[in-house]
Coordinates of C-alpha atoms in Angstrom, one line a residue:
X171 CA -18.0 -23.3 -11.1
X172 CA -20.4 -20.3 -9.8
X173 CA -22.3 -18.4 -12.4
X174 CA -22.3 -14.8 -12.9
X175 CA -25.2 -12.4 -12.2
X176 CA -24.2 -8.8 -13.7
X177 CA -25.1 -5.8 -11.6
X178 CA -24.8 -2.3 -11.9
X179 CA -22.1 -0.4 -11.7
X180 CA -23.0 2.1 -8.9
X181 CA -26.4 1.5 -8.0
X182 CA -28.7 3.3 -5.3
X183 CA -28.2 2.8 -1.9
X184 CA -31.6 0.4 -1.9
X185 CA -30.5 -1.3 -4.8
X186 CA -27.5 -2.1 -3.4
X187 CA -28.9 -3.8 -0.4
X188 CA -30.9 -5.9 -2.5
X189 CA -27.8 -7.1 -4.7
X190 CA -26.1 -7.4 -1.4
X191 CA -28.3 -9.6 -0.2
X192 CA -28.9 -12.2 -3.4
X193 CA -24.9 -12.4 -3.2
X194 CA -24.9 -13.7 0.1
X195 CA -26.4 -16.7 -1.7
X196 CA -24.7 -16.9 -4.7
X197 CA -21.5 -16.4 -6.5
X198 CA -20.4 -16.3 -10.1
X199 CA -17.6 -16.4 -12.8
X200 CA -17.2 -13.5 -14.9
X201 CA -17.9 -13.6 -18.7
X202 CA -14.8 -12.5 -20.8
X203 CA -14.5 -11.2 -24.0
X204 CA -11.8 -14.5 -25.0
X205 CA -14.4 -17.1 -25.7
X206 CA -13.3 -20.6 -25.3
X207 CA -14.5 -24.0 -26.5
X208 CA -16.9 -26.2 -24.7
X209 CA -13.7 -28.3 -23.8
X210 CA -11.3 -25.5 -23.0
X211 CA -11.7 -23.2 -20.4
X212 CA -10.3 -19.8 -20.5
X213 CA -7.0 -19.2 -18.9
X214 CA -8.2 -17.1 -16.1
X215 CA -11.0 -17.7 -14.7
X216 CA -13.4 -15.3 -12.3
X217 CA -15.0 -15.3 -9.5
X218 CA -17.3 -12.9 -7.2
X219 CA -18.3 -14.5 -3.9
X220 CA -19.9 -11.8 -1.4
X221 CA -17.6 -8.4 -1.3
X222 CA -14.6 -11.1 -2.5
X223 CA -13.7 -11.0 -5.9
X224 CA -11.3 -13.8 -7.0
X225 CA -8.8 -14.1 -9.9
X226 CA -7.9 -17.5 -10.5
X227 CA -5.2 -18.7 -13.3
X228 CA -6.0 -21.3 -15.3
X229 CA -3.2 -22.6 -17.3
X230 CA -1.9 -25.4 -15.2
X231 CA 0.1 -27.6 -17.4
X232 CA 1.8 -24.3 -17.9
X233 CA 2.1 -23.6 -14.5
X234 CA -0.1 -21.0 -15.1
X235 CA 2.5 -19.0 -17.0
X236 CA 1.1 -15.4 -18.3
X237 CA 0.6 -15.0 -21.8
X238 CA -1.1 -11.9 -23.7
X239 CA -4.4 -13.4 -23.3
X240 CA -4.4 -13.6 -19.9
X241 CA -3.3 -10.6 -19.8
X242 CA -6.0 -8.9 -21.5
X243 CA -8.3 -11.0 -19.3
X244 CA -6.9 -9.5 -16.4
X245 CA -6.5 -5.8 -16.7
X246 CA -10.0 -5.0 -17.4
X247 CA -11.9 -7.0 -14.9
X248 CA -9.2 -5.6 -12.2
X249 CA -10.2 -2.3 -13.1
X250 CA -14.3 -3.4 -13.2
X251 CA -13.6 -4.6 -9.7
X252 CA -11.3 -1.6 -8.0
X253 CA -14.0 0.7 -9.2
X254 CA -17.2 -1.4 -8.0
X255 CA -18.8 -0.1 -5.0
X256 CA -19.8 -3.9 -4.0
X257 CA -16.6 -5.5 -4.4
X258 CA -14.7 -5.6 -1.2
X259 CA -11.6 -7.2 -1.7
X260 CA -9.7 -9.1 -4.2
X261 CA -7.8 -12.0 -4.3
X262 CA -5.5 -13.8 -6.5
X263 CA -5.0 -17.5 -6.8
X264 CA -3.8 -20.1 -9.0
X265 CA -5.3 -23.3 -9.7
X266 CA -2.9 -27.0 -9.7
X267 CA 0.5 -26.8 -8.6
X268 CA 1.1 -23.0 -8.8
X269 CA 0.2 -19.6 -8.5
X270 CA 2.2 -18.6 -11.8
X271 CA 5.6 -19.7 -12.3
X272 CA 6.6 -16.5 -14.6
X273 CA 5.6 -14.9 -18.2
X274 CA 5.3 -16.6 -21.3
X275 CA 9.2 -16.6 -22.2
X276 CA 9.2 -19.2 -24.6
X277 CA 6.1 -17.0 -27.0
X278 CA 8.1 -13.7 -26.5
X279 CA 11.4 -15.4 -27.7
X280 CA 9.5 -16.5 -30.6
X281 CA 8.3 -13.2 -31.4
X282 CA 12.0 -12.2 -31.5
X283 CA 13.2 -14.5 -33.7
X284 CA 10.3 -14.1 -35.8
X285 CA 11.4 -10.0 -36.1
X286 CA 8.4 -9.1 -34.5
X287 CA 10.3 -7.0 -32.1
X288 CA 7.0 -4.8 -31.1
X289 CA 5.5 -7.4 -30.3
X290 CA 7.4 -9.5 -27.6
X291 CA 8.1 -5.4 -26.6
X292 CA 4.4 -5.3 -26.1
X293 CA 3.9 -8.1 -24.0
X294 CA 6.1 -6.5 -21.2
X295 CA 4.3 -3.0 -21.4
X296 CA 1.4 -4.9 -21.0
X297 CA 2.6 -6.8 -17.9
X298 CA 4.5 -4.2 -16.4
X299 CA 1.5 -1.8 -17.1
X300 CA -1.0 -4.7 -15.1
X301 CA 1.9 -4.7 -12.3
X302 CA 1.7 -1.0 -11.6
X303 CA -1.7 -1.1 -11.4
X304 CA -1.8 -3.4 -8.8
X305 CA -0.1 -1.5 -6.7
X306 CA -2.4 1.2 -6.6
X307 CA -5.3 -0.6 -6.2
X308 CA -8.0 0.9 -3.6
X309 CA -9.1 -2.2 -2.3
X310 CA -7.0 -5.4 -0.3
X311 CA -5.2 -7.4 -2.4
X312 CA -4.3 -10.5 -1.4
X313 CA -2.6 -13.1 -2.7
X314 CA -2.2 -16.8 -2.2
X315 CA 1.1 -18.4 -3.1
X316 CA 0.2 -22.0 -3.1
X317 CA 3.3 -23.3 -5.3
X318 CA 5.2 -22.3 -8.0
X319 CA 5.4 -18.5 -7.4
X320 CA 8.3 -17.2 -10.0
X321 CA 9.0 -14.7 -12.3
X322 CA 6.0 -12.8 -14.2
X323 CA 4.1 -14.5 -11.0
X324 CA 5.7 -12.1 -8.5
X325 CA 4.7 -9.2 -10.5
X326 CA 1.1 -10.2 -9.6
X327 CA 2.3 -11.3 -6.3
X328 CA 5.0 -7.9 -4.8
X329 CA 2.5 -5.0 -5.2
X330 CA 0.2 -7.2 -3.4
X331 CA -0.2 -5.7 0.6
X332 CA -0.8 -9.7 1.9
X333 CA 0.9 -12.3 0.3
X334 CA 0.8 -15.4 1.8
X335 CA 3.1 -18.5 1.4
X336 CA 2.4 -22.0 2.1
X337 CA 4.6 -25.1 2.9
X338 CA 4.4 -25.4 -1.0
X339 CA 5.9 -22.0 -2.1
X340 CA 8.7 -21.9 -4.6
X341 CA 9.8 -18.7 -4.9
X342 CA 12.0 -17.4 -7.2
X343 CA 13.8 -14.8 -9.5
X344 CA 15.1 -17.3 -12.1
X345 CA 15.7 -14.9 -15.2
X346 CA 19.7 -14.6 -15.3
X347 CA 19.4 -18.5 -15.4
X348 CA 17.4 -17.5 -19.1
X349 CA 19.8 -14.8 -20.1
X350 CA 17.3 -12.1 -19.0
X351 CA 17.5 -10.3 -15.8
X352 CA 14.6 -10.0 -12.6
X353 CA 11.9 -7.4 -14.2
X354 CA 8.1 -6.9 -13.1
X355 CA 9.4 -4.8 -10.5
X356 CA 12.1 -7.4 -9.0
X357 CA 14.6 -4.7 -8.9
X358 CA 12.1 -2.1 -6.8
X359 CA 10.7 -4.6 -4.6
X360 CA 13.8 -7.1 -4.0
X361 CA 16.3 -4.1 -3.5
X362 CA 14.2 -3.0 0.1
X363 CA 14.6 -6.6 1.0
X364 CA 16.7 -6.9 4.7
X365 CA 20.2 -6.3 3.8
X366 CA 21.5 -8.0 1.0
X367 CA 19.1 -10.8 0.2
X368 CA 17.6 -9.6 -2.6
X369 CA 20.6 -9.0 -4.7
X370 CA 21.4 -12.5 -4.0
X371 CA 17.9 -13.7 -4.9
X372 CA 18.3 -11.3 -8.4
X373 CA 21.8 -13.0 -9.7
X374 CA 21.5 -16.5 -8.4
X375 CA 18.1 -17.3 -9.4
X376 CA 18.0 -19.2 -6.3
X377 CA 14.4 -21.1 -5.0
X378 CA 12.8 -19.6 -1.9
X379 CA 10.8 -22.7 -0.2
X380 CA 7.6 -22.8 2.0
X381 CA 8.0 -21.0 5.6
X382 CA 11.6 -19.2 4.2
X383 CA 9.5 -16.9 1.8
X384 CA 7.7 -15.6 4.6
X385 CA 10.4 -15.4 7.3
X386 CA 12.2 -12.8 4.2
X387 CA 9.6 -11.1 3.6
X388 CA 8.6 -12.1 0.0
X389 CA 5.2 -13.4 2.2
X390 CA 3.4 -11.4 4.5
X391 CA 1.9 -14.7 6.1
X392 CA 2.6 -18.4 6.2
X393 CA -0.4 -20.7 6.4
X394 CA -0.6 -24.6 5.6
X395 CA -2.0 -25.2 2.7
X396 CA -4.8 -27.4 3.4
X397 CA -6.3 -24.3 5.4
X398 CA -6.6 -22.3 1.9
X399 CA -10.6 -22.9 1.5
X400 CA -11.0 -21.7 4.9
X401 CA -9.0 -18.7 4.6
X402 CA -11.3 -17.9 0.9
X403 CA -14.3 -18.3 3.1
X404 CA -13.3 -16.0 5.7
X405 CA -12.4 -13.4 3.2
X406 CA -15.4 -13.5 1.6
X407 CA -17.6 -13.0 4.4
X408 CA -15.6 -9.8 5.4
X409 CA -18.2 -6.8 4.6
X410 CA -16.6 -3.8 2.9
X411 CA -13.1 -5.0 5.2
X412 CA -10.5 -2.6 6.3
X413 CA -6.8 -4.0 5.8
X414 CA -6.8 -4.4 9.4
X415 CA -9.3 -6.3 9.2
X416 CA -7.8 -8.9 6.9
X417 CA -4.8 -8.6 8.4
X418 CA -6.3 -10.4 11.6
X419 CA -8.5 -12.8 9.6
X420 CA -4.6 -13.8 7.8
X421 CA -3.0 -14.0 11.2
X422 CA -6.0 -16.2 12.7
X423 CA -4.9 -19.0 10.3
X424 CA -1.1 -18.5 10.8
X425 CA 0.7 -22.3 11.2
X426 CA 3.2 -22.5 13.7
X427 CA 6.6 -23.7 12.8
X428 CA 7.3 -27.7 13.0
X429 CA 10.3 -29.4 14.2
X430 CA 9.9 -31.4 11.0
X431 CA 10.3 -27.9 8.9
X432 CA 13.2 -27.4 7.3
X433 CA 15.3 -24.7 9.4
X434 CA 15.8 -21.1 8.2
X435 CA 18.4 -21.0 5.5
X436 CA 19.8 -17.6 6.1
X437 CA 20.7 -17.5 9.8
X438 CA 23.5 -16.6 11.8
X439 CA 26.6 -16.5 10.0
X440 CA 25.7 -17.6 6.3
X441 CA 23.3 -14.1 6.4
X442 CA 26.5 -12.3 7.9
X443 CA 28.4 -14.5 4.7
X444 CA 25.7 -12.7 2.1
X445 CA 25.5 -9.7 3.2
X446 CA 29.3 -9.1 3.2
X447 CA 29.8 -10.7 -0.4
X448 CA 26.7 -9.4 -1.9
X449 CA 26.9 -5.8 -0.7
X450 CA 30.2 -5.7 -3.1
X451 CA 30.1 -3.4 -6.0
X452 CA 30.8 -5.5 -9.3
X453 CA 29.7 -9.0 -10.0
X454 CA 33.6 -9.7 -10.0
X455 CA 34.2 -8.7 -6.1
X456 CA 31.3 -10.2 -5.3
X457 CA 33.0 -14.0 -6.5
X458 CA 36.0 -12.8 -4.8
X459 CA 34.4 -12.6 -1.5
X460 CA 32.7 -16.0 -1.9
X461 CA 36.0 -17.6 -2.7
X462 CA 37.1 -15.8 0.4
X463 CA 34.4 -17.5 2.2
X464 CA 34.3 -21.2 0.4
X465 CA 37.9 -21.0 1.4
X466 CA 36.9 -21.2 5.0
X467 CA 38.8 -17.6 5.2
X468 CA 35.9 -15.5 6.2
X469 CA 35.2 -14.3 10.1
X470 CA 33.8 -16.9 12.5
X471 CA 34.1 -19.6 9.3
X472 CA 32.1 -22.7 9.7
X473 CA 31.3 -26.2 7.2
X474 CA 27.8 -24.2 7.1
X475 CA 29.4 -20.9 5.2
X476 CA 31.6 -22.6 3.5
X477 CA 28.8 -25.1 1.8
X478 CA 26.8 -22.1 1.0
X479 CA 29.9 -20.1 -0.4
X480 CA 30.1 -23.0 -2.7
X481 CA 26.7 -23.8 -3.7
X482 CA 26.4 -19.1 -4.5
X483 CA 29.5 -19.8 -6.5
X484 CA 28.5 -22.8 -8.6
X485 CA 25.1 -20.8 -9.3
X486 CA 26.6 -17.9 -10.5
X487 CA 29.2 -19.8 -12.9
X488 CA 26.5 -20.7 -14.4
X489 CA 24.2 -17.8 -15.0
X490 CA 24.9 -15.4 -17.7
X491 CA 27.2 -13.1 -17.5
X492 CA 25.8 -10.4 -19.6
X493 CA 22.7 -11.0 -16.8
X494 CA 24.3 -11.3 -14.0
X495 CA 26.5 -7.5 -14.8
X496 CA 22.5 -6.2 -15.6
X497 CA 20.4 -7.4 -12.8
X498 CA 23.2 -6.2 -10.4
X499 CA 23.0 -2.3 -12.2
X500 CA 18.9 -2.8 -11.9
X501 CA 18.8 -3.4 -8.4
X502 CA 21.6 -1.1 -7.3
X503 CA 19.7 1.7 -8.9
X504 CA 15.9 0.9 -8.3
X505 CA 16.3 0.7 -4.8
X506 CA 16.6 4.7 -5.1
X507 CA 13.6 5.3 -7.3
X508 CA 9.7 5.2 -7.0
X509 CA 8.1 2.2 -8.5
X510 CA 7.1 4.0 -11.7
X511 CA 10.7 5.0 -12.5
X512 CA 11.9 1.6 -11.3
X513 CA 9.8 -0.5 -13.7
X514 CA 10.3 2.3 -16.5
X515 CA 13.9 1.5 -16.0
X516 CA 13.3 -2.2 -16.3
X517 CA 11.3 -1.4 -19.7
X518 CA 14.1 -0.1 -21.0
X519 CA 16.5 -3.1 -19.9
X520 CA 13.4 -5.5 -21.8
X521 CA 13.8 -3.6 -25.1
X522 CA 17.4 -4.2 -25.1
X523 CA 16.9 -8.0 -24.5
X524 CA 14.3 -7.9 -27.0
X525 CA 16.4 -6.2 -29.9
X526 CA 18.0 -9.6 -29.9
X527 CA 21.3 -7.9 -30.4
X528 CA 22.7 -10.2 -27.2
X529 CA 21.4 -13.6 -27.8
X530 CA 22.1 -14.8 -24.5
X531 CA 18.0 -14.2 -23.6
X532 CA 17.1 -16.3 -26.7
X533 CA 19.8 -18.8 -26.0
X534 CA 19.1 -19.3 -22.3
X535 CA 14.7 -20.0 -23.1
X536 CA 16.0 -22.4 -25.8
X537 CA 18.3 -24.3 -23.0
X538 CA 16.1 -24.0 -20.0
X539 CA 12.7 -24.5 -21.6
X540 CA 12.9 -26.2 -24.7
X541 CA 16.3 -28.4 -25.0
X542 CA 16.3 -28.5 -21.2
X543 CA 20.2 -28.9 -21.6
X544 CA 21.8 -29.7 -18.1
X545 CA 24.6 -28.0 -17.5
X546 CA 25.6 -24.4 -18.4
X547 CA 24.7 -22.4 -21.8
X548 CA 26.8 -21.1 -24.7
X549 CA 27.0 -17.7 -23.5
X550 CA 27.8 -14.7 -25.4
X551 CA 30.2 -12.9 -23.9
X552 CA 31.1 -16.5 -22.2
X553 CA 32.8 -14.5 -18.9
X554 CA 32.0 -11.4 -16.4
X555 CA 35.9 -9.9 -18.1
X556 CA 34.3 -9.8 -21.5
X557 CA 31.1 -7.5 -20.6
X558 CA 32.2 -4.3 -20.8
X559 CA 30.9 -1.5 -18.4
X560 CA 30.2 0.5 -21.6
X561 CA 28.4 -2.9 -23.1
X562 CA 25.6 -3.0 -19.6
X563 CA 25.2 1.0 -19.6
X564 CA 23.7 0.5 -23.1
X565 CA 20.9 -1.2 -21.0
X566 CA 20.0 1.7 -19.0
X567 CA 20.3 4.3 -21.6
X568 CA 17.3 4.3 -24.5
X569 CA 17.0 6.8 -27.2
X570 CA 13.2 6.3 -27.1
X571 CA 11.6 5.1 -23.8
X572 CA 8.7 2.3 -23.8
X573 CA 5.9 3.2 -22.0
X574 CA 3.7 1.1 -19.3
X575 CA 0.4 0.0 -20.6
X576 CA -1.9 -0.5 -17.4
X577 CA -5.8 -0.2 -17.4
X578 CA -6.7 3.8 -17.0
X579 CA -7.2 4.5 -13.0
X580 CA -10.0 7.1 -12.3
X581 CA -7.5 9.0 -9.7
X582 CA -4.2 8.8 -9.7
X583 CA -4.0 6.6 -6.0
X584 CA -0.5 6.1 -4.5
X585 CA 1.3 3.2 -4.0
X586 CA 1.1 1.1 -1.2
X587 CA 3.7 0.4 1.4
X588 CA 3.5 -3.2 1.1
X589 CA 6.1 -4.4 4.1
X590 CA 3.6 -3.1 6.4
X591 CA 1.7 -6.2 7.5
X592 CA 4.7 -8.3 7.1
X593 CA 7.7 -9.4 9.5
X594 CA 9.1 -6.0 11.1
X595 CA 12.4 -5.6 8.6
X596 CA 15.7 -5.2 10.1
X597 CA 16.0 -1.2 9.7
X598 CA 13.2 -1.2 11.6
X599 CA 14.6 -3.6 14.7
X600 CA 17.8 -1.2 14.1
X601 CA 15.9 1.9 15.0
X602 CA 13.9 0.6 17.8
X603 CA 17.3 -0.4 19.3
X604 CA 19.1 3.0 19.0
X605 CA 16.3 5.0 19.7
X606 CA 15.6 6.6 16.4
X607 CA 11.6 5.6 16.3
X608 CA 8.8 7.4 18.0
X609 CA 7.8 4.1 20.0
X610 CA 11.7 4.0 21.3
X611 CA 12.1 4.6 25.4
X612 CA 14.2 7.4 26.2
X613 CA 16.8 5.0 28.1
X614 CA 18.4 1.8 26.6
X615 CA 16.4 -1.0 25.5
X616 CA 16.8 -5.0 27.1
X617 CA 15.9 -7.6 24.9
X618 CA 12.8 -8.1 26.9
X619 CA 11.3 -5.0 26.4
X620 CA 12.1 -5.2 22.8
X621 CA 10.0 -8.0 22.1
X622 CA 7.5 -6.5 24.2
X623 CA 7.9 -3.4 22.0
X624 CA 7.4 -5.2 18.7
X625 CA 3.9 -7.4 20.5
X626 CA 2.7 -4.1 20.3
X627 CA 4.0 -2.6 17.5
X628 CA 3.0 -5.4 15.2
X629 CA -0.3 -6.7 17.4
X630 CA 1.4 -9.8 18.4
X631 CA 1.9 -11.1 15.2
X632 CA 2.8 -14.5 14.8
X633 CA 6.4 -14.6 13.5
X634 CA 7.7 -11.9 15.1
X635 CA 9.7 -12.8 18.4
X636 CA 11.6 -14.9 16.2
X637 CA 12.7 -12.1 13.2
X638 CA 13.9 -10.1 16.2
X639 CA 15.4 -12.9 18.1
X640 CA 17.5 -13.6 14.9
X641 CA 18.5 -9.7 14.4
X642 CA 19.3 -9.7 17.6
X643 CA 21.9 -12.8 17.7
X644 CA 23.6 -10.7 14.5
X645 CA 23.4 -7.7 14.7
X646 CA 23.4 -6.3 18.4
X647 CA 25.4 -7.0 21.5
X648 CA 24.5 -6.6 25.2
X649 CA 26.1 -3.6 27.2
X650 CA 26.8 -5.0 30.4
X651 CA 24.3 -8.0 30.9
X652 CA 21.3 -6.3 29.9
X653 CA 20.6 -3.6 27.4
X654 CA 21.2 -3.9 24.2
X655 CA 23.5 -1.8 21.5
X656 CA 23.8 -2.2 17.5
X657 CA 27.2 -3.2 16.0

């Protein structure tokens, strides 16, 4: 490990060249007010290389799960760093097999059954406090998900403007497999998803893998993983760097696609399949348009979207229902607010789990974590007809409102737009097509000149022929021979 050298906060402009200077030869971890034992490291770990300053969670038998600890770890050396004049950018990073596969379930479900209500409460104001704060950092933020990358994990990982998947990413929303529902801002981020993936990635729980995270959007970039210490270096040496700037140091390291990789799992017509089932209004439609489709009923049916119709059902049979009705509520409404209202909202929602007057959150941790039962949970209600619409508005409606806990900002920044450096979404093809963006010719577009349009739009970023390629196949048809309209 490096060791730490502690310099002023804002020093002189001379003074600041000479700490400049001694850090281009050294870097150090940050002390912490959690002292650990000679033979336990702390569970976060620091370090400040150059303008780079580095996060790096340190739990990994526990797949570097967060717990309080780490989170009081965290929040003040964020702020330390977002309000140091010498620190550039900031990156997060996980050591062993993940970036963070979630919160510390297991310690707030304790808390619950140990009546300590407040206190598993105050975990998630904490988190969800560190979460906004992210997103309003000054600075680029970039983080690498190198494995596991779940949960509480993608809190850290969603306000983040570069996010970048490896061949090892294993993404995923798991909480209505828990009797909880997607929080740390799942319902804000996962609801501007293209079309209706991230409703399906909020009630199935399903796993993201490698390349697939990136091709979503959950990723900004996809790099193999074995180029990770090169991409650190070249983030490090970046002086005071723009975001375009680490954009293009990303993008130098981009890994082309394999034919070994495994191929997209949401093309063609099991994306058409999702979109139609998962843009339905109640959990209960939403079955009945995958039995419609496992039936080999739907539009264009093929073995593909009738597999995939099956596998969305068998996953959702088993969730909770309670979860399922909840998560579908939370994203439905978050993707009309603000971040701040959205994760507000999902306070609220985490008070009700924790007043343990459901038990489904405490039975799900108990199956899935400790007992590891295969097979599904003793529910409570047991089925979708037995949660009430009265029962899931009590989720969304508190007498006394929670409020976020986040480190105190010194002006009030603005959220970033964090879909800006990744894969052009599909409302933006859409507008390009009919016109309705300022880079849009006054004539109608050929598919040609709408790759050509998104080289320049996106400065040839790798990736990006294909996205449009695929929106294309779906979603548009050719006038004539040539120029293109959308369905």
């Amino acid at each position: 490990m490096y060791r730490i050298a502690r310099v002023p906060m804002r020093p002189s402009l001379q003074a600041a060249h000479r700490v400049a200077a001694i850090t281009r030869h050294m870097a150090t971890p940050a002390q912490s007010s959690h002292s650990a034992s000679a033979s336990e490291e702390p569970p976060v770990l620091f370090e400040e290389k150059l303008s780079m300053r580095r996060y790096i969670l340190n739990r990994p038998k526990k797949l570097n799960s967060l717990n309080s600890a780490m989170l009081d770890l965290l929040a003040p050396k964020l702020k330390q760093w977002n309000d140091a004049d010498l620190a550039g950018i900031i990156v997060g990073t996980g050591e062993g097999k993940a970036f963070c596969a979630g919160g510390d379930v297991a310690a707030v479900v304790e808390s619950i059954e140990n009546k300590k209500h407040d206190e598993a409460l105050s975990f998630f104001q904490h988190e969800f406090g560190l979460d906004y704060y992210l997103a309003k950092l000054d600075k680029p933020y970039v983080v690498v998900m190198d494995g596991y990358t779940m949960g509480g994990g993608y809190g850290l990982t969603a306000p983040a403007a570069f996010r970048i998947a490896t061949e090892k990413t294993q993404f995923a929303m798991p909480e209505t497999k828990i009797g909880y529902f997607p929080d740390v801002g799942g319902s804000f981020y996962l609801s501007r998803l293209d079309g209706q993936i991230g409703t399906y990635l909020s009630l199935t729980g399903n796993i993201v893998s490698g390349r697939a995270a990136f091709e979503l959007g959950l990723a900004t970039h996809f790099i193999h993983s074995s180029r990770v210490p090169q991409l650190l270096e070249k983030l490090s040496a970046l002086e005071r760097p723009t975001f375009g700037q680490v954009a293009s140091a990303i993008d130098d390291l981009y890994t082309e696609r394999e034919p070994s990789d495994p191929p997209f799992p949401f093309a063609g017509g099991v994306r058409d399949a999702l979109d139609d089932a998962f843009s339905q209004g109640t959990v209960e439609d939403i079955l009945v348009k995958l039995h419609h489709y496992a039936d080999g009923k739907g539009k264009n049916s093929s073995a593909d979207i009738v597999q995939w119709a099956q596998d969305t059902i068998a996953m959702l049979e088993d969730r909770s229902p309670t979860s399922l009705k909840v998560a579908l509520q939370a994203i439905r409404r978050a993707k009309k607010m603000d971040l701040q209202h959205a994760l507000a909202m999902e306070l609220n929602i985490a008070k009700k789990f924790c007043s343990g007057t459901n038990p489904d959150f405490k039975t799900g941790v108990t199956a899935v974590m400790i007992t590891k039962l295969k097979g599904r949970p003793e529910w409570s209600p047991a089925s979708l007809s037995d949660v009430s619409d009265a029962a899931v508005e009590e989720y969304f409606t508190q007498e006394t409102a929670p409020k976020l806990i986040m480190p105190r900002a010194e002006k009030d920044a603005k959220t970033r737009d964090t879909r800006k450096y990744a894969l052009p979404s599909e409302d933006l093809i859409m507008k390009v097509v009919k016109g309705e963006h300022p880079s849009s010719p006054d004539t109608a577009i050929t598919v040609e000149e709408l790759l050509d349009r998104f080289d320049e739009l996106t400065n040839n970023k790798a990736g990006v022929r294909e996205k449009v390629l695929d929106v294309v196949s779906r979603r548009c048809k050719m006038d004539g021979d040539k120029f293109l309209s959308w369905k």
